[in-house]
GROMACS .gro file of C-alpha atoms in nm:
model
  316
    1UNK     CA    1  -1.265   0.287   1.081
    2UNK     CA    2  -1.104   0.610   1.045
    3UNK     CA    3  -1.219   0.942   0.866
    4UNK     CA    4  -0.883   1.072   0.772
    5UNK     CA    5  -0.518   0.927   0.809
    6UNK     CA    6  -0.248   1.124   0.724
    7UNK     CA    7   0.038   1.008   0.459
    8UNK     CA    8   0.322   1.203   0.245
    9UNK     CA    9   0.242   1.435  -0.013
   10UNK     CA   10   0.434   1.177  -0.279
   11UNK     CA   11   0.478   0.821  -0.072
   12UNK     CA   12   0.846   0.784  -0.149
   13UNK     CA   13   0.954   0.702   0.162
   14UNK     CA   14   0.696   0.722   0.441
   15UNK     CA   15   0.650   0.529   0.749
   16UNK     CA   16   0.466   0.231   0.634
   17UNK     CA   17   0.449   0.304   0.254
   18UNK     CA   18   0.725   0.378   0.037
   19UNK     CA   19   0.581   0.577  -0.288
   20UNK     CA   20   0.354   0.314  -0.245
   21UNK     CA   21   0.634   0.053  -0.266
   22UNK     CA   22   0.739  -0.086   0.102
   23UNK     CA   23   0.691  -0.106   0.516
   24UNK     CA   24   0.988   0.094   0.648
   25UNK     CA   25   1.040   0.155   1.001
   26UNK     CA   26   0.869   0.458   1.076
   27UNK     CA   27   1.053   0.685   0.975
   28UNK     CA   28   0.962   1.015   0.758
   29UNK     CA   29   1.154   1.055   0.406
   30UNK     CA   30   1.425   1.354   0.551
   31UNK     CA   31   1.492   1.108   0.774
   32UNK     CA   32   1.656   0.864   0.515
   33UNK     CA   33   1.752   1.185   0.285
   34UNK     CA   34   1.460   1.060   0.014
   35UNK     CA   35   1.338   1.440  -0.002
   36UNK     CA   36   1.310   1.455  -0.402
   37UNK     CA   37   1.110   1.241  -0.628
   38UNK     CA   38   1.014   0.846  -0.591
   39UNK     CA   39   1.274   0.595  -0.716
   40UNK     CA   40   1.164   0.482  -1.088
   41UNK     CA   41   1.390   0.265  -1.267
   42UNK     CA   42   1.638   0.459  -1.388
   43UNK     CA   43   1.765   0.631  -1.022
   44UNK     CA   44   2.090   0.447  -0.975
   45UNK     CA   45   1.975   0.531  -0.565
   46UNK     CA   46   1.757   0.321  -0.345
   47UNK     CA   47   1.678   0.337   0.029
   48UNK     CA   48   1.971   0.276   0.227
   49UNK     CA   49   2.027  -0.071   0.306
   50UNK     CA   50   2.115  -0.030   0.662
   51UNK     CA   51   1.755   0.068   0.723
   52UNK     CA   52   1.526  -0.233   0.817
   53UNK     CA   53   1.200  -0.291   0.624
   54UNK     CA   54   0.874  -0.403   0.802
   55UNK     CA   55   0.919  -0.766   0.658
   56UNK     CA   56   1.275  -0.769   0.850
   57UNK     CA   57   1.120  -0.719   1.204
   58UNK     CA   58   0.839  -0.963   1.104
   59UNK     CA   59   1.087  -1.238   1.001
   60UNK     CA   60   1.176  -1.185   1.371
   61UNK     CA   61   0.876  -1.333   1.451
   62UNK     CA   62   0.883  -1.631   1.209
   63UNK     CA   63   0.625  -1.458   0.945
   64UNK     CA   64   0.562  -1.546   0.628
   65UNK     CA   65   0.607  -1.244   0.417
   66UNK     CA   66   0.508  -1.113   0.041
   67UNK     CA   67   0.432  -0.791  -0.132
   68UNK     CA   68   0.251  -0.819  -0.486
   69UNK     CA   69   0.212  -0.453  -0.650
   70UNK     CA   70   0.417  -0.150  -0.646
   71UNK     CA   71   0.777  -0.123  -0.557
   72UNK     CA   72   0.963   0.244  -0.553
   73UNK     CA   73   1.247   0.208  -0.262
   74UNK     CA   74   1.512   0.108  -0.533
   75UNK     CA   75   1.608  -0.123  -0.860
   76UNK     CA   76   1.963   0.010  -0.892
   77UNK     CA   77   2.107  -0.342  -0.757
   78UNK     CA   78   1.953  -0.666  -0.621
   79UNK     CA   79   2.012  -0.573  -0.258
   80UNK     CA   80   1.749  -0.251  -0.316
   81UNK     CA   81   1.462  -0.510  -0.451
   82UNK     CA   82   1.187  -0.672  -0.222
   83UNK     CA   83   1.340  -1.021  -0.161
   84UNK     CA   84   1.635  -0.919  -0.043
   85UNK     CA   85   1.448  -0.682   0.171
   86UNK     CA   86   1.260  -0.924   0.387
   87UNK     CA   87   0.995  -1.027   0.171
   88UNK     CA   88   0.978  -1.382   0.007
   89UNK     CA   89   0.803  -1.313  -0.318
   90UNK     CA   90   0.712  -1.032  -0.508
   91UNK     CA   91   0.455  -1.004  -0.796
   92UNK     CA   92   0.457  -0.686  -1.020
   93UNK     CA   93   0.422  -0.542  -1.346
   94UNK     CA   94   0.398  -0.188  -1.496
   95UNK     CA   95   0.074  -0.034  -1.656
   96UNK     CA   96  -0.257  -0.204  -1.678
   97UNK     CA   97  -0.271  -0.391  -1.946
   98UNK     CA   98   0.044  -0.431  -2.115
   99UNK     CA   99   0.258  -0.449  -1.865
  100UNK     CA  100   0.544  -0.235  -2.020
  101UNK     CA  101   0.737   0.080  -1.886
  102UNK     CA  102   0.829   0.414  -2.040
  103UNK     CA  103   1.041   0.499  -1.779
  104UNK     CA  104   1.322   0.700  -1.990
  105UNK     CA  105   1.189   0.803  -2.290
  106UNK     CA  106   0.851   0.797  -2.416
  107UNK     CA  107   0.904   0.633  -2.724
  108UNK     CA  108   1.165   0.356  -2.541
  109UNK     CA  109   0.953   0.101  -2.363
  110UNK     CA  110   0.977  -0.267  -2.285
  111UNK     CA  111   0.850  -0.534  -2.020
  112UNK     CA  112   0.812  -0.482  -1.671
  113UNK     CA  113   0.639  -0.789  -1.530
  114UNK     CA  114   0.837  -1.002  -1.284
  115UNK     CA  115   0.803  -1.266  -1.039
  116UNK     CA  116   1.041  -1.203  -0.823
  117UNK     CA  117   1.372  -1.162  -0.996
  118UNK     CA  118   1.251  -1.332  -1.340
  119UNK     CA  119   1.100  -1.144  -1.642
  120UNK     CA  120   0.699  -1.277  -1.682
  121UNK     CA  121   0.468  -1.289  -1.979
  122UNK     CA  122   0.175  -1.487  -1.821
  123UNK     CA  123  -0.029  -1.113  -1.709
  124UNK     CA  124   0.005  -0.966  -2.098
  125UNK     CA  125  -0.356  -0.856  -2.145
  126UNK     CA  126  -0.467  -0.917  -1.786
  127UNK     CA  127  -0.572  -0.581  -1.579
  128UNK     CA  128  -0.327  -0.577  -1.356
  129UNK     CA  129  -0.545  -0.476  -1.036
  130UNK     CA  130  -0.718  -0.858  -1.122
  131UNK     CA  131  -0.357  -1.052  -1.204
  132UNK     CA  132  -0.249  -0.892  -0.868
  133UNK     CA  133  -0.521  -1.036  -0.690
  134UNK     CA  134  -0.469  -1.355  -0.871
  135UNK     CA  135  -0.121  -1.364  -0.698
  136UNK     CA  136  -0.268  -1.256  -0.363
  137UNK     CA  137  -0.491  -1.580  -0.369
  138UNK     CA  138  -0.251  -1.802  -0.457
  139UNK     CA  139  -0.070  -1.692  -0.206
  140UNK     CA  140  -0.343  -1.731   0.081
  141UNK     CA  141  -0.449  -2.090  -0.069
  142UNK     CA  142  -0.091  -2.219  -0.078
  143UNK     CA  143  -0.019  -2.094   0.366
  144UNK     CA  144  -0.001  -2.303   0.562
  145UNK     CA  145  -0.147  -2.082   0.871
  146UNK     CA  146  -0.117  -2.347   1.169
  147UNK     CA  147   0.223  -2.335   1.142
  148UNK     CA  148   0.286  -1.994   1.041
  149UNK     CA  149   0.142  -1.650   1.028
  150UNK     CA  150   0.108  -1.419   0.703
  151UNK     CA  151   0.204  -1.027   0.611
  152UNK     CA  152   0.109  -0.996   0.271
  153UNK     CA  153   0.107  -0.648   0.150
  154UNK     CA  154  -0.079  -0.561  -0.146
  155UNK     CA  155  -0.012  -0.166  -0.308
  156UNK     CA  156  -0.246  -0.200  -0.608
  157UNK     CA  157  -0.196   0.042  -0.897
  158UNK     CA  158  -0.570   0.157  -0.909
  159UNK     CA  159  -0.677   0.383  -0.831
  160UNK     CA  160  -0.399   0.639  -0.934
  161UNK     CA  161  -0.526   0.957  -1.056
  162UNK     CA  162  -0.866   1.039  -1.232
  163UNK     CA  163  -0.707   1.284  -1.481
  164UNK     CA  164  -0.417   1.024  -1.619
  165UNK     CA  165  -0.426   0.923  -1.940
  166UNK     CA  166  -0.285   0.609  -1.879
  167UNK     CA  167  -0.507   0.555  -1.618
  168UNK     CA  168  -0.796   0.271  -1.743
  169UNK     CA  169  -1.015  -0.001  -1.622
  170UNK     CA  170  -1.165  -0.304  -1.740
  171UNK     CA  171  -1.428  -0.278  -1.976
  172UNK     CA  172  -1.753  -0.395  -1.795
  173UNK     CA  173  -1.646  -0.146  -1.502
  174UNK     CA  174  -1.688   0.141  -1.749
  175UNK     CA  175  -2.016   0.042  -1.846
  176UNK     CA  176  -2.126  -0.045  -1.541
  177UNK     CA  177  -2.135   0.342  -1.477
  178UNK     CA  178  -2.224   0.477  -1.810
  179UNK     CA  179  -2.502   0.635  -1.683
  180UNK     CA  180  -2.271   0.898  -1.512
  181UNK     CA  181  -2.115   0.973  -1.830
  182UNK     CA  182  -2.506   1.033  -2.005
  183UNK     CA  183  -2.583   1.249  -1.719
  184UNK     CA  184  -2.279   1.460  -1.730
  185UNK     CA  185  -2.055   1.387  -1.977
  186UNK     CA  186  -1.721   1.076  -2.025
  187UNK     CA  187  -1.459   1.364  -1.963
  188UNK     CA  188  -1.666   1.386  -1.594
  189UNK     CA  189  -1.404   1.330  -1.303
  190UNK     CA  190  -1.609   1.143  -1.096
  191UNK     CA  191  -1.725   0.918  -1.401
  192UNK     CA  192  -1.356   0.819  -1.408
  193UNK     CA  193  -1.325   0.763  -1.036
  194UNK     CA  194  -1.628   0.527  -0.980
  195UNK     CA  195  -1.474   0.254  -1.257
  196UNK     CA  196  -1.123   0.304  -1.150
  197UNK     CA  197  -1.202   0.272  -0.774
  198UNK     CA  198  -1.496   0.005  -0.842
  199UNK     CA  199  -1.295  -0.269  -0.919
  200UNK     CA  200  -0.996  -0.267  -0.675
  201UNK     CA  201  -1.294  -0.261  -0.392
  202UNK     CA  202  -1.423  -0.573  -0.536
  203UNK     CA  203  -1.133  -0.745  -0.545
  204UNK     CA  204  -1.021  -0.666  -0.211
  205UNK     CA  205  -1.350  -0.881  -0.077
  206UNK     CA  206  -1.207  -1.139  -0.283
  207UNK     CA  207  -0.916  -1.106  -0.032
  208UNK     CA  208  -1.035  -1.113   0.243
  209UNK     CA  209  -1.320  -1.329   0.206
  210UNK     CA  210  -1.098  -1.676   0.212
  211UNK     CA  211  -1.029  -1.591   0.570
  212UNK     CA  212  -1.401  -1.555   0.659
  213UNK     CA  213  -1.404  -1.977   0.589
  214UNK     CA  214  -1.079  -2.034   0.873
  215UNK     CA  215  -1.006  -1.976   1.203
  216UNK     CA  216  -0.711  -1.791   1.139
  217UNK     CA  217  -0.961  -1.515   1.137
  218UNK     CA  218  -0.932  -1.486   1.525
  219UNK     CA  219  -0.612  -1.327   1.460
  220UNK     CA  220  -0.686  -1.139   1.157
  221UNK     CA  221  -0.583  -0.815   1.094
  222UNK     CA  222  -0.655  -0.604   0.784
  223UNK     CA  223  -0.532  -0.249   0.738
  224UNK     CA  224  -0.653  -0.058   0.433
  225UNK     CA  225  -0.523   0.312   0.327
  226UNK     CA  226  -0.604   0.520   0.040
  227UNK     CA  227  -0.287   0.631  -0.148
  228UNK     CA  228  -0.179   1.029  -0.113
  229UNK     CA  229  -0.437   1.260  -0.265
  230UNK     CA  230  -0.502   1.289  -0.615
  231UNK     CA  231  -0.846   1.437  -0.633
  232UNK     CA  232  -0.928   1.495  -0.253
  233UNK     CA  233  -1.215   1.743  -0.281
  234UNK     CA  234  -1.312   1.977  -0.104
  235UNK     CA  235  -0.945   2.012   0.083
  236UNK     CA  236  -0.733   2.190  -0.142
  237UNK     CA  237  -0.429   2.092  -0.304
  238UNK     CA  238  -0.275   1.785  -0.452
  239UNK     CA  239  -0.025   1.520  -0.485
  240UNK     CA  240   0.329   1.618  -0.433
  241UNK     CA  241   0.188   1.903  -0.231
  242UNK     CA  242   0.151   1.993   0.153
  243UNK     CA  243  -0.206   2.135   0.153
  244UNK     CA  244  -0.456   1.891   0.325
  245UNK     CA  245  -0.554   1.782  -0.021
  246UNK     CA  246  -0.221   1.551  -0.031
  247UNK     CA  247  -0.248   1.449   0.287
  248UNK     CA  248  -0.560   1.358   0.440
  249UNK     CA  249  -0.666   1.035   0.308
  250UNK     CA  250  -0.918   0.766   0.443
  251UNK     CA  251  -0.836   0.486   0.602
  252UNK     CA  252  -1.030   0.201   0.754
  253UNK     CA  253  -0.912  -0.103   0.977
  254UNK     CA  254  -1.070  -0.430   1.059
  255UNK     CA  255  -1.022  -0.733   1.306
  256UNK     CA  256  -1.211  -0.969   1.573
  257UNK     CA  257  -0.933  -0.825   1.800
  258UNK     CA  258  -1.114  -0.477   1.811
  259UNK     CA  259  -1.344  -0.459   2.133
  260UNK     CA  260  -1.568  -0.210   1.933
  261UNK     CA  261  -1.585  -0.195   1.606
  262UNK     CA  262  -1.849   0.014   1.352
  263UNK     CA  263  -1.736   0.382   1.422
  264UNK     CA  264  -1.558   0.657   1.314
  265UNK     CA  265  -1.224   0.751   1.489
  266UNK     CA  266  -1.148   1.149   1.460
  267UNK     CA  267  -0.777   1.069   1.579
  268UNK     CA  268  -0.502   1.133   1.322
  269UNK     CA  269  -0.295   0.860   1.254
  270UNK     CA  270   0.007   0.940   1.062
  271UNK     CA  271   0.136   0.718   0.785
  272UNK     CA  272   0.460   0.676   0.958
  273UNK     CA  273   0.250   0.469   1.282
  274UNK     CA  274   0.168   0.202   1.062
  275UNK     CA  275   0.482  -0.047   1.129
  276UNK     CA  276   0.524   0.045   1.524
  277UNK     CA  277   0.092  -0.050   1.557
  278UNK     CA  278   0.154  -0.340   1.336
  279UNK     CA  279   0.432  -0.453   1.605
  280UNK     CA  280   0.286  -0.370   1.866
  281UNK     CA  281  -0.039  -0.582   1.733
  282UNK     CA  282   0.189  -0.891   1.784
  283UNK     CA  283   0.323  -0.794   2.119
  284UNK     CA  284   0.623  -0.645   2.017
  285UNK     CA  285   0.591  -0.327   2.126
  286UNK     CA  286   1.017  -0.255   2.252
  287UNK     CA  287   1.156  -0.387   1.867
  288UNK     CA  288   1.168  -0.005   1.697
  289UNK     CA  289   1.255   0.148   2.067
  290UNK     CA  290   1.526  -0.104   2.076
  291UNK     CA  291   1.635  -0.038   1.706
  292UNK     CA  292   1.539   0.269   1.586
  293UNK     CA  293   1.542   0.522   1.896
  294UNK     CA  294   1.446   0.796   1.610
  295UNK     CA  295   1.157   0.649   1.471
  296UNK     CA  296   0.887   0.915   1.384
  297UNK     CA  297   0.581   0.637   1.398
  298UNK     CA  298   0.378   0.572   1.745
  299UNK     CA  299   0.218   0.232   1.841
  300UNK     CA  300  -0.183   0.283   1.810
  301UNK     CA  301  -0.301  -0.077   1.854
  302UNK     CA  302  -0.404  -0.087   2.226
  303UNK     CA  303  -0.575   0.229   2.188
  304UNK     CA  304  -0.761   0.147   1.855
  305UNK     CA  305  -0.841  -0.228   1.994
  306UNK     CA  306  -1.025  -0.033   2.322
  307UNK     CA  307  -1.137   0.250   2.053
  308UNK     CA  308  -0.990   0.533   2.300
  309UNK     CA  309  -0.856   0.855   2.103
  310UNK     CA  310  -0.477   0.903   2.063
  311UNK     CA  311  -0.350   1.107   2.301
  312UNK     CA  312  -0.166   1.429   2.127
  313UNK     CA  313   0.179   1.328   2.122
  314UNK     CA  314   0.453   1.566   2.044
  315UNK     CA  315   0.628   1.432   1.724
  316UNK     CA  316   1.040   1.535   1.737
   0.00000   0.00000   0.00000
């Protein structure tokens, strides 16, 4: 596990997530000149097509790849969206419940649910943290994993941020810590966080579980990272911001492939490592060297598999 991994103060174009939309190749957001605000609907912009995604590289290696969640690296044309970015499905839709976007004007909404490239109505009324899980296991039930390894990459909407109005959760998760709002009060931040961050947690086991049953686990790899700060007490500042607030966030990582496993690494691990340790994970450790001789990220996985520090690196 790690204490504290270090992303962008708004993920719009960082190293492995992309305002929590896509794997990129390492790179920080000056890099690709995505310095301003996260690419929402309207932005006729997108990240430059000439830069390769994590998917890309993994096709490389014969992967199976999806994403089912958010998406922020572009919806100006076809060639910005996730299958034509390496990935071979992607599952979304827009608030929690009703699946609609306000992306203009407040008072101008409409769907936002898609399957890939096609408009979808079956999620209306399903929270969408438990419809994207939904996806997620159809997805691991339908692999076939003898013949082919899996990337799926899952950027939930939950958790969000505490103080959003928009911001909800299923009904029997706010109950479930009512007792927080008696002893306090329902306005109480941390009354908010436990039901928000309750059920993504859950259904993340649900994930992961199915590969507990096959041997596929011998290879398994599962990297989880908490989204850029949005109430990240007692460091101060906040989203969009570059106080440690926005930027130290935990992070945990699991596999059979780690020699030790049950402690606390103290290293910092930058946001932008993600892709070159996921690489170098399956042995192909030259690809962003080769490709991408600016890349920002570092390859961790030998080091975290032996659970030796990072060495201090100077980052150019």
């Amino acid at each position: 596990g790690g204490r504290w991994h270090s992303v962008e103060p708004l993920l719009h174009a960082s190293g492995v997530v992309s305002e929590s939309g896509g794997p990129t190749d390492g790179r920080t957001p000056h890099t690709y000149g995505t310095t301003k605000l996260c690419n929402h609907q309207p932005v006729p912009t997108g990240l430059p097509l000439h830069y390769k995604l994590l998917p890309q590289y993994l096709k490389q290696h014969n992967y199976a790849t999806h994403i089912v969640g958010k998406w922020h690296l572009g919806y100006a044309r076809r060639e910005f969206t996730p299958t034509y970015r390496g990935f071979d499905s992607h599952g979304y839709n827009k608030q929690y419940f009703n699946h609609t976007a306000c992306d203009t004007w407040p008072d101008e909404c409409g769907l936002d649910s898609r399957h890939n490239m096609t408009f979808t109505t079956d999620g209306t009324g399903v929270y969408s943290t438990h419809y994207f899980t939904d996806r997620c296991l159809h997805i691991i039930d339908g692999h076939n994993s003898t013949h082919q390894p899996l990337f799926l990459y899952m950027p939930y909407q939950a958790l969000h941020a505490a103080r959003a109005k928009h911001t909800v959760a299923p009904q029997n998760y706010i109950d479930m810590f009512a007792y927080i709002a008696r002893l306090f009060s329902a306005a109480n931040r941390r009354y908010r966080i436990s039901h928000l961050l309750s059920h993504p947690d859950y259904q993340l086991s649900n994930v992961s579980f199915p590969y507990e049953l096959e041997i596929v686990i011998s290879n398994f790899l599962s990297i989880i990272i908490l989204g850029n700060g949005g109430s990240n007490w007692p460091f101060r500042g906040n989203k969009t911001e570059l106080f440690e607030g926005a930027l130290r966030v935990p992070a945990f990582i699991w596999s059979p492939l780690l020699r030790k496993s049950g402690y606390v690494s103290e290293a910092l691990i930058d946001v932008s490592d993600i892709t070159p340790t996921i690489l170098d994970a399956i042995g192909d450790r030259h690809v962003l060297s080769d490709e991408t001789r600016h890349s920002y990220g570092v390859h961790y996985f030998a080091k975290v598999v032996t659970s030796r520090r990072p060495s201090s690196m100077c980052r150019t």
